[in-house]
mmCIF file of N, CA and C in Angstrom:
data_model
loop_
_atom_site.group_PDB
_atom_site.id
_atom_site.type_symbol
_atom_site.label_atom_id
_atom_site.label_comp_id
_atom_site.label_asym_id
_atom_site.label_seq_id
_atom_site.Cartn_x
_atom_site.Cartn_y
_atom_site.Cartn_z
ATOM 1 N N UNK A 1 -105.233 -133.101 -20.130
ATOM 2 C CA UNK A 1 -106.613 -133.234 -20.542
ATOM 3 C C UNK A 1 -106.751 -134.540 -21.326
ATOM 4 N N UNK A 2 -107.921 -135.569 -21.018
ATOM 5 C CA UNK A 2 -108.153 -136.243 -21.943
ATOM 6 C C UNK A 2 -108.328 -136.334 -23.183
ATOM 7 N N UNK A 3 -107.751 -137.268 -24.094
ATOM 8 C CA UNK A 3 -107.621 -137.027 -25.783
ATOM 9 C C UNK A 3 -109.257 -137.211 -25.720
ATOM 10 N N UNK A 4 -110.459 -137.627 -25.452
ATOM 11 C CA UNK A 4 -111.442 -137.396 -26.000
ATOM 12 C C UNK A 4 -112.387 -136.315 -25.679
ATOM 13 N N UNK A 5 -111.930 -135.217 -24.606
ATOM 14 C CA UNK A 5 -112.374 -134.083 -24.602
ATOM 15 C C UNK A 5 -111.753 -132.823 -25.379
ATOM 16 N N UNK A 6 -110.904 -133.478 -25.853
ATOM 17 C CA UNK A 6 -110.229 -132.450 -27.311
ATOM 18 C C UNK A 6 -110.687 -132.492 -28.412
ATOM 19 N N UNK A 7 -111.578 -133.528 -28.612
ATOM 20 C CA UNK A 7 -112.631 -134.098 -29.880
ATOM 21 C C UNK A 7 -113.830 -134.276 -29.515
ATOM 22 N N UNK A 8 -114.850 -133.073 -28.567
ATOM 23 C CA UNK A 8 -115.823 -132.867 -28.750
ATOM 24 C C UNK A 8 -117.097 -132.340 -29.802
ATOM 25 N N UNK A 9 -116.036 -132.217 -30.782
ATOM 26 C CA UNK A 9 -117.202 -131.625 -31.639
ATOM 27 C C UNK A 9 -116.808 -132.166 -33.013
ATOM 28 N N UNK A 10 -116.147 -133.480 -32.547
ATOM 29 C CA UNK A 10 -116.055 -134.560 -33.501
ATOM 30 C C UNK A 10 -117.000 -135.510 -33.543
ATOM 31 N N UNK A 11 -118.093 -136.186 -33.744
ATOM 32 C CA UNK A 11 -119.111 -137.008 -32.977
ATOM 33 C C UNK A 11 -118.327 -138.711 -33.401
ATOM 34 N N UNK A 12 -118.008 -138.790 -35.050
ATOM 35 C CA UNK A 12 -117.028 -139.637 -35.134
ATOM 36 C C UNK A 12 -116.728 -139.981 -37.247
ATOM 37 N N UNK A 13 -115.734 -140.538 -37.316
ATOM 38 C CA UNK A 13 -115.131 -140.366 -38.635
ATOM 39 C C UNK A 13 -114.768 -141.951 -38.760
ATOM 40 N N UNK A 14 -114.911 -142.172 -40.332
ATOM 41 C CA UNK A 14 -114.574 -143.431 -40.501
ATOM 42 C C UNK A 14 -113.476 -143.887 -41.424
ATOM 43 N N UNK A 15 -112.793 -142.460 -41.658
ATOM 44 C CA UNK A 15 -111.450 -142.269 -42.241
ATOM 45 C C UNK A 15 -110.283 -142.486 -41.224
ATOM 46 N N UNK A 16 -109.008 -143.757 -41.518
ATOM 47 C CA UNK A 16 -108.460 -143.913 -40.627
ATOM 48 C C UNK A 16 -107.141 -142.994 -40.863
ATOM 49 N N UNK A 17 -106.916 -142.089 -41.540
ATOM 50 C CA UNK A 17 -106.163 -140.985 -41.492
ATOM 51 C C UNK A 17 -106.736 -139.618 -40.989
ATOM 52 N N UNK A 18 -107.378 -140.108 -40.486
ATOM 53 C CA UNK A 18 -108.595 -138.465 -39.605
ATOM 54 C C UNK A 18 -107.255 -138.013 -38.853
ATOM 55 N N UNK A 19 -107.209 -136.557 -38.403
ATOM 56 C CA UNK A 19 -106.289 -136.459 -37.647
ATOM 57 C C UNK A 19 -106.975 -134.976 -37.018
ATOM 58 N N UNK A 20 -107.812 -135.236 -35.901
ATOM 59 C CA UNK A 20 -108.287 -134.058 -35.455
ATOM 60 C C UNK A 20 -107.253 -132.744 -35.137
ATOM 61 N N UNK A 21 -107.705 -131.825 -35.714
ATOM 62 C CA UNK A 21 -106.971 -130.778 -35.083
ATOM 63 C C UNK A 21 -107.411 -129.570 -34.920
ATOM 64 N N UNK A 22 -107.224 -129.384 -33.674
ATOM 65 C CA UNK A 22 -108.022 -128.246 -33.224
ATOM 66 C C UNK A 22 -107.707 -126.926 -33.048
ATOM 67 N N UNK A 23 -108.306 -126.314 -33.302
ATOM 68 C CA UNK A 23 -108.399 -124.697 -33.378
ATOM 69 C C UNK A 23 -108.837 -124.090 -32.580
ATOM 70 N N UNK A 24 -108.557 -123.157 -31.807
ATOM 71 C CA UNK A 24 -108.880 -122.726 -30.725
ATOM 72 C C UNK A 24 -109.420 -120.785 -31.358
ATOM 73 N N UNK A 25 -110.881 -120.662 -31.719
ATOM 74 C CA UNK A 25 -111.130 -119.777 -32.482
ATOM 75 C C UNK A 25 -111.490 -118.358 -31.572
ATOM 76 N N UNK A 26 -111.348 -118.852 -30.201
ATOM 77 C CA UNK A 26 -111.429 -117.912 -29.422
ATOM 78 C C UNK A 26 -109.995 -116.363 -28.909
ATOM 79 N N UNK A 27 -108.831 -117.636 -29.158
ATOM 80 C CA UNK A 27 -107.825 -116.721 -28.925
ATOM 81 C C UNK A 27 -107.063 -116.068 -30.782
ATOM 82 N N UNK A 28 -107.874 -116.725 -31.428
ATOM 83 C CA UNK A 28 -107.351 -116.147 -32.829
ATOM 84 C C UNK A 28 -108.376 -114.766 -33.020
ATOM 85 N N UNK A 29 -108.981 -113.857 -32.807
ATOM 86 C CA UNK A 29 -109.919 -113.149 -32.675
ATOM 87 C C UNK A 29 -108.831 -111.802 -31.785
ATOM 88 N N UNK A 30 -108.571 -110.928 -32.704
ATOM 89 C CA UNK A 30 -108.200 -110.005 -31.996
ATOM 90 C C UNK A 30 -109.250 -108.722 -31.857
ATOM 91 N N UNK A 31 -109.008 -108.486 -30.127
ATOM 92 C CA UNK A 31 -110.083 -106.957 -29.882
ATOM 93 C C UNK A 31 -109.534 -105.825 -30.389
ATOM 94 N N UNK A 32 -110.802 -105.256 -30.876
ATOM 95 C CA UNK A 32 -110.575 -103.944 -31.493
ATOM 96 C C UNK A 32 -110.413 -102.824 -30.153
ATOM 97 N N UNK A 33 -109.701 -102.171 -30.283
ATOM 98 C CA UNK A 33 -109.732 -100.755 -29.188
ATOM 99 C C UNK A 33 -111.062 -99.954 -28.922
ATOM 100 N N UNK A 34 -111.586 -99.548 -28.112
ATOM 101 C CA UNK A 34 -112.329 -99.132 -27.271
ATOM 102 C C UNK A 34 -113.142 -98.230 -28.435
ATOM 103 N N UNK A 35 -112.218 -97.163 -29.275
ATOM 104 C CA UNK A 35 -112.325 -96.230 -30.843
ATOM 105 C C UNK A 35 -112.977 -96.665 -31.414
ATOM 106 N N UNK A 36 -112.902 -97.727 -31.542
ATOM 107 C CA UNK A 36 -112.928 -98.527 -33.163
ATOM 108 C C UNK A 36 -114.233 -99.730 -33.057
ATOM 109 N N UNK A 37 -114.560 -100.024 -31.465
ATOM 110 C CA UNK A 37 -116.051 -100.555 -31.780
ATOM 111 C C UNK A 37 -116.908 -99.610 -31.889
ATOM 112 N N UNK A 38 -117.982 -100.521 -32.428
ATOM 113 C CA UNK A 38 -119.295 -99.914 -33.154
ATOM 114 C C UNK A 38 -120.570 -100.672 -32.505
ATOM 115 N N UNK A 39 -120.815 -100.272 -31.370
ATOM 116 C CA UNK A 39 -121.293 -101.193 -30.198
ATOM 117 C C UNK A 39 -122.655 -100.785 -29.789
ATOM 118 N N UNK A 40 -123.996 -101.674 -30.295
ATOM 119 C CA UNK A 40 -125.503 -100.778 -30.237
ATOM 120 C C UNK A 40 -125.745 -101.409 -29.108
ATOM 121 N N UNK A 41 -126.795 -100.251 -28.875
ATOM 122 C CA UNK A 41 -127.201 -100.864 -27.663
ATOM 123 C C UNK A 41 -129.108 -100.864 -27.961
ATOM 124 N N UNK A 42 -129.780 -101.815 -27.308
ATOM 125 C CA UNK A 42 -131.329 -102.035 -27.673
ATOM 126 C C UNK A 42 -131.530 -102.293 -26.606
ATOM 127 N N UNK A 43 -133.149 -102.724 -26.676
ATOM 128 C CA UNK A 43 -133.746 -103.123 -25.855
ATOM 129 C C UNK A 43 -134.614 -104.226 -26.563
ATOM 130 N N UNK A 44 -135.068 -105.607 -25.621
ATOM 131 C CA UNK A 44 -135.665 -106.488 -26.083
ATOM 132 C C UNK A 44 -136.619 -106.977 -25.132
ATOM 133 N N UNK A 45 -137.262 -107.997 -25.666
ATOM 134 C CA UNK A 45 -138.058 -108.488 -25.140
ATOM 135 C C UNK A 45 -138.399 -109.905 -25.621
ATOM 136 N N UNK A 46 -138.422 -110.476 -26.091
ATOM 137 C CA UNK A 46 -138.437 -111.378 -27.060
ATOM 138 C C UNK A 46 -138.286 -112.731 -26.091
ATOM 139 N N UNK A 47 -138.376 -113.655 -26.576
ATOM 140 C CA UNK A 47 -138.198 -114.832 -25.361
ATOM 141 C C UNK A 47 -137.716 -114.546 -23.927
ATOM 142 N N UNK A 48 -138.609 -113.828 -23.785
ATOM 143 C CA UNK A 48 -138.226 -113.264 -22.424
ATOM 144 C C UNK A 48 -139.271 -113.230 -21.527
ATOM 145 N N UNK A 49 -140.429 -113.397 -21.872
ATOM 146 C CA UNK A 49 -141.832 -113.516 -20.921
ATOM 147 C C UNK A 49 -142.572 -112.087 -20.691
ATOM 148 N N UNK A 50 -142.301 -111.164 -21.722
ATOM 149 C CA UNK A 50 -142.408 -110.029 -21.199
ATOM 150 C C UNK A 50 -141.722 -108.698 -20.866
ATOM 151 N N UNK A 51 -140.633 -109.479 -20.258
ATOM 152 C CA UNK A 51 -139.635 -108.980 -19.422
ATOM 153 C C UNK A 51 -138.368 -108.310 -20.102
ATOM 154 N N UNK A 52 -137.984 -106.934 -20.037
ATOM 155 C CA UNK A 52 -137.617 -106.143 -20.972
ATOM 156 C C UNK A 52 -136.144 -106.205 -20.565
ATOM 157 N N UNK A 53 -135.002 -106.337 -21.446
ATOM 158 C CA UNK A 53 -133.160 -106.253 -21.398
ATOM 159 C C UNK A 53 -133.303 -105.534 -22.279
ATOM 160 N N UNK A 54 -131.704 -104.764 -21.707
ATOM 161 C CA UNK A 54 -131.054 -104.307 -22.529
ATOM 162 C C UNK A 54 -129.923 -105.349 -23.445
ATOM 163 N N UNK A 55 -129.968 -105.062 -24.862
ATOM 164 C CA UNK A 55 -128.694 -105.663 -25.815
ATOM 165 C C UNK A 55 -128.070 -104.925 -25.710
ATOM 166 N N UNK A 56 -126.431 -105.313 -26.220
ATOM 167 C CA UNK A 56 -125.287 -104.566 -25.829
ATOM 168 C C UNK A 56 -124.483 -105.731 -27.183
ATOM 169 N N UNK A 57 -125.128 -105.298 -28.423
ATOM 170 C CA UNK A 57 -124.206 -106.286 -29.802
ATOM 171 C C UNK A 57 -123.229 -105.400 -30.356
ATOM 172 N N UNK A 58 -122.271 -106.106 -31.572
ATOM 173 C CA UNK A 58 -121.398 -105.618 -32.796
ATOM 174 C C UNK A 58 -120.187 -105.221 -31.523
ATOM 175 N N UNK A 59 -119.632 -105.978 -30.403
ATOM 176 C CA UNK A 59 -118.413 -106.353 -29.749
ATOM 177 C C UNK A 59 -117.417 -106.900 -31.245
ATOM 178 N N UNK A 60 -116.094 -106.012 -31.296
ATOM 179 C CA UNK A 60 -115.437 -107.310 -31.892
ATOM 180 C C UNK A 60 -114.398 -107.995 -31.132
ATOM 181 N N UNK A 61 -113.976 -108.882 -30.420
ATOM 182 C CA UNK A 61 -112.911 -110.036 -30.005
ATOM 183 C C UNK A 61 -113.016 -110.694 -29.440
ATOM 184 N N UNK A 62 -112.734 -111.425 -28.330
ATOM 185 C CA UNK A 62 -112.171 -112.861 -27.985
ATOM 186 C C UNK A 62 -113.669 -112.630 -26.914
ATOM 187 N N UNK A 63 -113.784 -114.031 -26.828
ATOM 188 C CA UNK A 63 -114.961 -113.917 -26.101
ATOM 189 C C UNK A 63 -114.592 -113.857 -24.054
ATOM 190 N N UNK A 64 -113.288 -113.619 -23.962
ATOM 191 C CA UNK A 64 -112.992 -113.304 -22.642
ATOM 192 C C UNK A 64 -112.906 -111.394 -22.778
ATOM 193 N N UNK A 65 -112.626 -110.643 -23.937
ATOM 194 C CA UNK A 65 -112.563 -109.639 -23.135
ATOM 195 C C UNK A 65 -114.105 -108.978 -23.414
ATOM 196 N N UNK A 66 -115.060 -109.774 -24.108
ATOM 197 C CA UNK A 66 -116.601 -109.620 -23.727
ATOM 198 C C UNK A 66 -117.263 -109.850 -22.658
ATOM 199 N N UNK A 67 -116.518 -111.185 -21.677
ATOM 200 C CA UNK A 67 -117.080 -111.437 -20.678
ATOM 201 C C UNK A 67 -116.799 -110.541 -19.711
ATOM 202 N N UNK A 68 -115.277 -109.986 -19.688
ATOM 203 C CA UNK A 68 -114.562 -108.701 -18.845
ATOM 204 C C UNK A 68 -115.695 -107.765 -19.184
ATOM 205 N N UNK A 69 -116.524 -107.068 -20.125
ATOM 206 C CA UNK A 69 -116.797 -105.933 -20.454
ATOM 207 C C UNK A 69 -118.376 -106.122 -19.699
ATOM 208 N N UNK A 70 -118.996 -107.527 -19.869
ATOM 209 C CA UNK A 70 -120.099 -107.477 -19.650
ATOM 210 C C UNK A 70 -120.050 -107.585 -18.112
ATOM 211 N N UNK A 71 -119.057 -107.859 -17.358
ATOM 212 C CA UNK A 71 -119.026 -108.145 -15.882
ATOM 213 C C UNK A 71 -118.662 -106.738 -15.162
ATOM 214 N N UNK A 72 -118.383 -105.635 -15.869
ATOM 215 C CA UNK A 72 -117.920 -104.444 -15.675
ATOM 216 C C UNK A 72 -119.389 -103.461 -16.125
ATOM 217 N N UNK A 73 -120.142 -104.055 -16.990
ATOM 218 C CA UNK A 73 -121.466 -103.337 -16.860
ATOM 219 C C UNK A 73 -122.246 -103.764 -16.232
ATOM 220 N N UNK A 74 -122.539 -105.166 -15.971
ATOM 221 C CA UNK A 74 -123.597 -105.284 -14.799
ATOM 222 C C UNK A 74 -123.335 -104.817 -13.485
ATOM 223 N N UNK A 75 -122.087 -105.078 -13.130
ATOM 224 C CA UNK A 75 -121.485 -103.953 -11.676
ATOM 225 C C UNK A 75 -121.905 -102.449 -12.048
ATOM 226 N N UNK A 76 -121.670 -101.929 -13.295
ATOM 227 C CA UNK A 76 -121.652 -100.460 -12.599
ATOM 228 C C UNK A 76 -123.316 -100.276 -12.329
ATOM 229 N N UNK A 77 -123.929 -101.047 -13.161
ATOM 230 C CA UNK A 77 -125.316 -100.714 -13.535
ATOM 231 C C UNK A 77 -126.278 -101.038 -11.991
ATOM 232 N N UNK A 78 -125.917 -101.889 -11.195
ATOM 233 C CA UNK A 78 -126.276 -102.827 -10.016
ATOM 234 C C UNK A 78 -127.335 -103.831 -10.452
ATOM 235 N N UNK A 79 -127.316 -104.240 -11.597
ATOM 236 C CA UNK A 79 -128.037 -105.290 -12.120
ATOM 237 C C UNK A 79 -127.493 -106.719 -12.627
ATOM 238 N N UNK A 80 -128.486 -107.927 -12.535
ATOM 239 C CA UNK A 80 -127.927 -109.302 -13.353
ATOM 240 C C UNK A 80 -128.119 -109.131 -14.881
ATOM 241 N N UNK A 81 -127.289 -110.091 -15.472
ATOM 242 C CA UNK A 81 -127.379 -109.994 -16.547
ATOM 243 C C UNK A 81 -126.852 -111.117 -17.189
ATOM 244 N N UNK A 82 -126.159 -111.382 -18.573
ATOM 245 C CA UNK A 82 -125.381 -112.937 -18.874
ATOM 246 C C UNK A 82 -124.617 -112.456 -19.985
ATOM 247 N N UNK A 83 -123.632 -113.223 -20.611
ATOM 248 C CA UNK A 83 -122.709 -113.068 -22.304
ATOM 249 C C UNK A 83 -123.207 -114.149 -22.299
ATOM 250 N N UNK A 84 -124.316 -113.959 -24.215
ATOM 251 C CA UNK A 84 -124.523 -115.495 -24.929
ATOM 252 C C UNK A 84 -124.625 -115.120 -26.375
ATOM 253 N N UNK A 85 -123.531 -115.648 -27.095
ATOM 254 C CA UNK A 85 -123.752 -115.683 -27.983
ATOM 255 C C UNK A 85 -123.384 -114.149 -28.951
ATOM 256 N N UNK A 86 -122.348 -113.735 -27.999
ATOM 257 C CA UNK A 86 -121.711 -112.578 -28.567
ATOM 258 C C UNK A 86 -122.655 -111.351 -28.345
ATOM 259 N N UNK A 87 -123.532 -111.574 -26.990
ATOM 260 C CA UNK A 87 -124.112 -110.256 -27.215
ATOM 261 C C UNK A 87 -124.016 -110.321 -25.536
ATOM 262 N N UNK A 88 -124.256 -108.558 -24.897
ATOM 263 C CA UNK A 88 -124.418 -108.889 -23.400
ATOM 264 C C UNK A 88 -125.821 -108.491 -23.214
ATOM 265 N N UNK A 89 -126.184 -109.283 -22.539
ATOM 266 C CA UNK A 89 -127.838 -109.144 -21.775
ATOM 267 C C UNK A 89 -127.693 -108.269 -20.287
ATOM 268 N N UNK A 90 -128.217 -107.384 -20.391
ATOM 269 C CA UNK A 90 -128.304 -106.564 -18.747
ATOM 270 C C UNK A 90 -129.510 -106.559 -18.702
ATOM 271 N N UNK A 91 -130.006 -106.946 -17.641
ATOM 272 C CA UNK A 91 -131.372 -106.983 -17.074
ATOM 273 C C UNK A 91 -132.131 -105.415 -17.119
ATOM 274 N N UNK A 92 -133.660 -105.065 -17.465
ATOM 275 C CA UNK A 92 -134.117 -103.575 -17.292
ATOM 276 C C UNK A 92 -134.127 -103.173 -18.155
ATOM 277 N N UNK A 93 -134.458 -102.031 -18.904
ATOM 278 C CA UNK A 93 -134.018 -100.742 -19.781
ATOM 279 C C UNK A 93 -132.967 -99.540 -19.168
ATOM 280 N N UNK A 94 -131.670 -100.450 -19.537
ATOM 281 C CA UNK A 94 -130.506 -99.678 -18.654
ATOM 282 C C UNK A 94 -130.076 -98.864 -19.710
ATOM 283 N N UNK A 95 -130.900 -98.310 -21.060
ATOM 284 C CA UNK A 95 -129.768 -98.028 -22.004
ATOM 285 C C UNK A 95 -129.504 -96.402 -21.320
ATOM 286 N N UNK A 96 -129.715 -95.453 -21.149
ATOM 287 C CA UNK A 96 -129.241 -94.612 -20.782
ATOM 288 C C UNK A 96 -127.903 -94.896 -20.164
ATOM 289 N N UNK A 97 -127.584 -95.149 -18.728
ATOM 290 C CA UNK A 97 -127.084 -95.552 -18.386
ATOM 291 C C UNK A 97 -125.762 -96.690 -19.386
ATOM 292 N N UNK A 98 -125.942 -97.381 -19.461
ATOM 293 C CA UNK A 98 -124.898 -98.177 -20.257
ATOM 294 C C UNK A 98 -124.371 -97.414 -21.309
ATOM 295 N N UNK A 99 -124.979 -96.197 -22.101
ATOM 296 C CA UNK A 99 -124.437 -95.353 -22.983
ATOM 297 C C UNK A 99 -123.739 -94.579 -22.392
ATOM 298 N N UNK A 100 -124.012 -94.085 -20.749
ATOM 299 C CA UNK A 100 -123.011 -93.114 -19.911
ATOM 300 C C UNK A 100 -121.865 -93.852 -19.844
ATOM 301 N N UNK A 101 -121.999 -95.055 -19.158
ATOM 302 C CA UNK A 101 -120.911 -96.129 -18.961
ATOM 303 C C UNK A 101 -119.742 -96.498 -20.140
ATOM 304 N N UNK A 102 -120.277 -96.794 -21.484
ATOM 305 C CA UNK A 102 -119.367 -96.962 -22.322
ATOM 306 C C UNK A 102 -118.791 -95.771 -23.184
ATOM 307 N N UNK A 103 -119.664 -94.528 -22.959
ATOM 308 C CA UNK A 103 -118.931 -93.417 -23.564
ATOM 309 C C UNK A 103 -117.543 -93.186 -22.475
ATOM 310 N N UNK A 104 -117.536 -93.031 -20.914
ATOM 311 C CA UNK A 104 -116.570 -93.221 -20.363
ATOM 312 C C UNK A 104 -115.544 -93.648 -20.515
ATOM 313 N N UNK A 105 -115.877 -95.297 -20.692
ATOM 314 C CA UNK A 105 -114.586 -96.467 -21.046
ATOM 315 C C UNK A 105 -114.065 -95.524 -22.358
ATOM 316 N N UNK A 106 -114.681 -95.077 -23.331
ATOM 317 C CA UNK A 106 -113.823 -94.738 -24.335
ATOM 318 C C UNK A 106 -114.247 -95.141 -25.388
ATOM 319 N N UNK A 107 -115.927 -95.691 -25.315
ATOM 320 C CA UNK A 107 -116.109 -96.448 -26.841
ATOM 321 C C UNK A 107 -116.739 -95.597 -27.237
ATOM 322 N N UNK A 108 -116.577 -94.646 -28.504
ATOM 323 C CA UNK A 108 -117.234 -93.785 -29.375
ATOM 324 C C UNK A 108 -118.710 -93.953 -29.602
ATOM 325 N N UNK A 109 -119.503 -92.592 -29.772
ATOM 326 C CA UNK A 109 -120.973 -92.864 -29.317
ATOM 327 C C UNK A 109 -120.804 -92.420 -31.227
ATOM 328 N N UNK A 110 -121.877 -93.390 -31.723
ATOM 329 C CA UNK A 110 -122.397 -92.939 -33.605
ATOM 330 C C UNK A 110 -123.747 -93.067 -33.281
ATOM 331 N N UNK A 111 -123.762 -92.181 -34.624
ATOM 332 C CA UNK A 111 -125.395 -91.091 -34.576
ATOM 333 C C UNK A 111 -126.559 -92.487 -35.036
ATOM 334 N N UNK A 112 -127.605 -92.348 -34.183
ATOM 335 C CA UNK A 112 -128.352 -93.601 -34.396
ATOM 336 C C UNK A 112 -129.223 -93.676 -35.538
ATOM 337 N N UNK A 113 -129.590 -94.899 -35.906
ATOM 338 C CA UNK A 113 -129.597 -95.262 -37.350
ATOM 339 C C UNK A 113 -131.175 -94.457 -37.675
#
Protein backbone atom coordinates (compact mmCIF):
# COMPACT_ATOMS: atom_id res chain seq x y z
CA UNK A 1 0.00 0.00 0.00
CA UNK A 2 1.09 3.44 -0.60
CA UNK A 3 2.74 5.45 2.39
CA UNK A 4 0.21 8.24 1.60
CA UNK A 5 -2.90 6.21 1.84
CA UNK A 6 -1.86 5.21 5.38
CA UNK A 7 -2.05 8.99 6.26
CA UNK A 8 -5.42 9.77 5.24
CA UNK A 9 -6.68 11.36 8.01
CA UNK A 10 -3.57 13.25 8.39
CA UNK A 11 -4.33 16.40 6.12
CA UNK A 12 -0.68 17.65 7.10
CA UNK A 13 1.87 18.58 10.11
CA UNK A 14 4.63 20.93 10.31
CA UNK A 15 6.51 19.09 13.00
CA UNK A 16 9.47 17.33 11.45
CA UNK A 17 9.42 14.56 14.08
CA UNK A 18 5.63 13.73 13.21
CA UNK A 19 5.65 10.10 13.00
CA UNK A 20 2.20 8.91 11.90
CA UNK A 21 0.96 5.96 13.46
CA UNK A 22 -1.81 4.25 12.90
CA UNK A 23 -4.37 2.49 14.68
CA UNK A 24 -6.51 0.35 13.29
CA UNK A 25 -9.74 0.94 15.76
CA UNK A 26 -11.77 -1.46 14.01
CA UNK A 27 -9.98 -4.73 14.91
CA UNK A 28 -9.25 -3.44 18.60
CA UNK A 29 -13.12 -3.61 19.40
CA UNK A 30 -14.02 -6.89 20.72
CA UNK A 31 -17.80 -8.50 20.02
CA UNK A 32 -19.80 -9.15 22.75
CA UNK A 33 -21.70 -12.69 22.53
CA UNK A 34 -25.03 -12.91 21.16
CA UNK A 35 -26.22 -12.84 25.60
CA UNK A 36 -24.72 -9.97 26.33
CA UNK A 37 -25.97 -7.45 23.52
CA UNK A 38 -28.51 -5.06 24.33
CA UNK A 39 -29.72 -4.48 20.78
CA UNK A 40 -33.08 -1.98 20.15
CA UNK A 41 -34.77 -2.11 17.57
CA UNK A 42 -37.05 1.24 16.16
CA UNK A 43 -38.47 2.54 13.58
CA UNK A 44 -37.66 5.86 11.74
CA UNK A 45 -38.30 8.10 9.47
CA UNK A 46 -36.33 10.98 9.61
CA UNK A 47 -34.24 12.01 6.54
CA UNK A 48 -35.85 9.66 4.80
CA UNK A 49 -38.63 11.40 2.66
CA UNK A 50 -41.26 9.87 4.48
CA UNK A 51 -40.25 6.59 4.05
CA UNK A 52 -40.31 4.40 7.17
CA UNK A 53 -36.87 1.80 8.40
CA UNK A 54 -36.37 -0.14 10.74
CA UNK A 55 -33.11 0.75 13.36
CA UNK A 56 -31.32 -2.08 14.61
CA UNK A 57 -28.64 0.18 17.36
CA UNK A 58 -26.42 -0.55 20.81
CA UNK A 59 -24.34 -3.54 18.48
CA UNK A 60 -21.12 -3.85 20.45
CA UNK A 61 -17.85 -4.82 18.04
CA UNK A 62 -15.87 -4.64 15.10
CA UNK A 63 -17.60 -3.15 12.41
CA UNK A 64 -17.22 -6.49 10.18
CA UNK A 65 -19.19 -8.66 12.48
CA UNK A 66 -22.06 -5.77 12.15
CA UNK A 67 -21.82 -5.91 8.58
CA UNK A 68 -22.10 -10.03 8.88
CA UNK A 69 -25.23 -9.41 11.13
CA UNK A 70 -26.81 -6.78 9.02
CA UNK A 71 -26.32 -8.94 5.72
CA UNK A 72 -27.95 -11.91 7.58
CA UNK A 73 -31.04 -9.69 8.39
CA UNK A 74 -31.75 -8.19 5.25
CA UNK A 75 -31.66 -11.87 3.69
CA UNK A 76 -33.88 -13.35 6.14
CA UNK A 77 -36.22 -10.37 6.05
CA UNK A 78 -36.24 -10.26 1.84
CA UNK A 79 -35.53 -6.64 2.06
CA UNK A 80 -32.61 -3.77 1.17
CA UNK A 81 -31.13 -2.14 3.65
CA UNK A 82 -27.30 -0.56 4.61
CA UNK A 83 -24.59 -0.52 8.00
CA UNK A 84 -23.84 3.36 8.67
CA UNK A 85 -22.56 4.48 11.33
CA UNK A 86 -22.96 1.64 13.76
CA UNK A 87 -26.49 1.16 13.25
CA UNK A 88 -28.34 -1.32 10.62
CA UNK A 89 -31.01 0.24 8.41
CA UNK A 90 -33.61 -2.46 7.00
CA UNK A 91 -35.92 -1.06 4.74
CA UNK A 92 -40.11 -1.17 6.02
CA UNK A 93 -41.40 -1.67 9.54
CA UNK A 94 -39.72 -5.11 9.83
CA UNK A 95 -39.60 -4.90 13.62
CA UNK A 96 -41.67 -7.83 14.36
CA UNK A 97 -39.93 -9.86 12.32
CA UNK A 98 -36.26 -8.81 13.08
CA UNK A 99 -37.22 -9.41 16.86
CA UNK A 100 -38.23 -13.16 15.64
CA UNK A 101 -34.91 -13.22 13.80
CA UNK A 102 -32.58 -12.07 16.56
CA UNK A 103 -34.32 -13.81 19.44
CA UNK A 104 -33.33 -17.03 17.30
CA UNK A 105 -29.63 -16.07 16.71
CA UNK A 106 -29.55 -15.96 20.50
CA UNK A 107 -29.64 -12.25 21.32
CA UNK A 108 -31.70 -11.83 24.54
CA UNK A 109 -35.06 -9.98 24.16
CA UNK A 110 -35.23 -6.91 27.47
CA UNK A 111 -38.45 -5.57 28.58
CA UNK A 112 -39.03 -2.29 26.59
CA UNK A 113 -38.29 0.94 28.03
Amino acid sequence: MADWKKRLGVLYSTNPDFDYERTDSSQSIETLPEERQELRISISRRHRAGKEVSLITGFVGSEGSLEELGKLLKQRCGVGGAVKQGEIIIQGDQRDKLLEILLSLGYKRTRKA
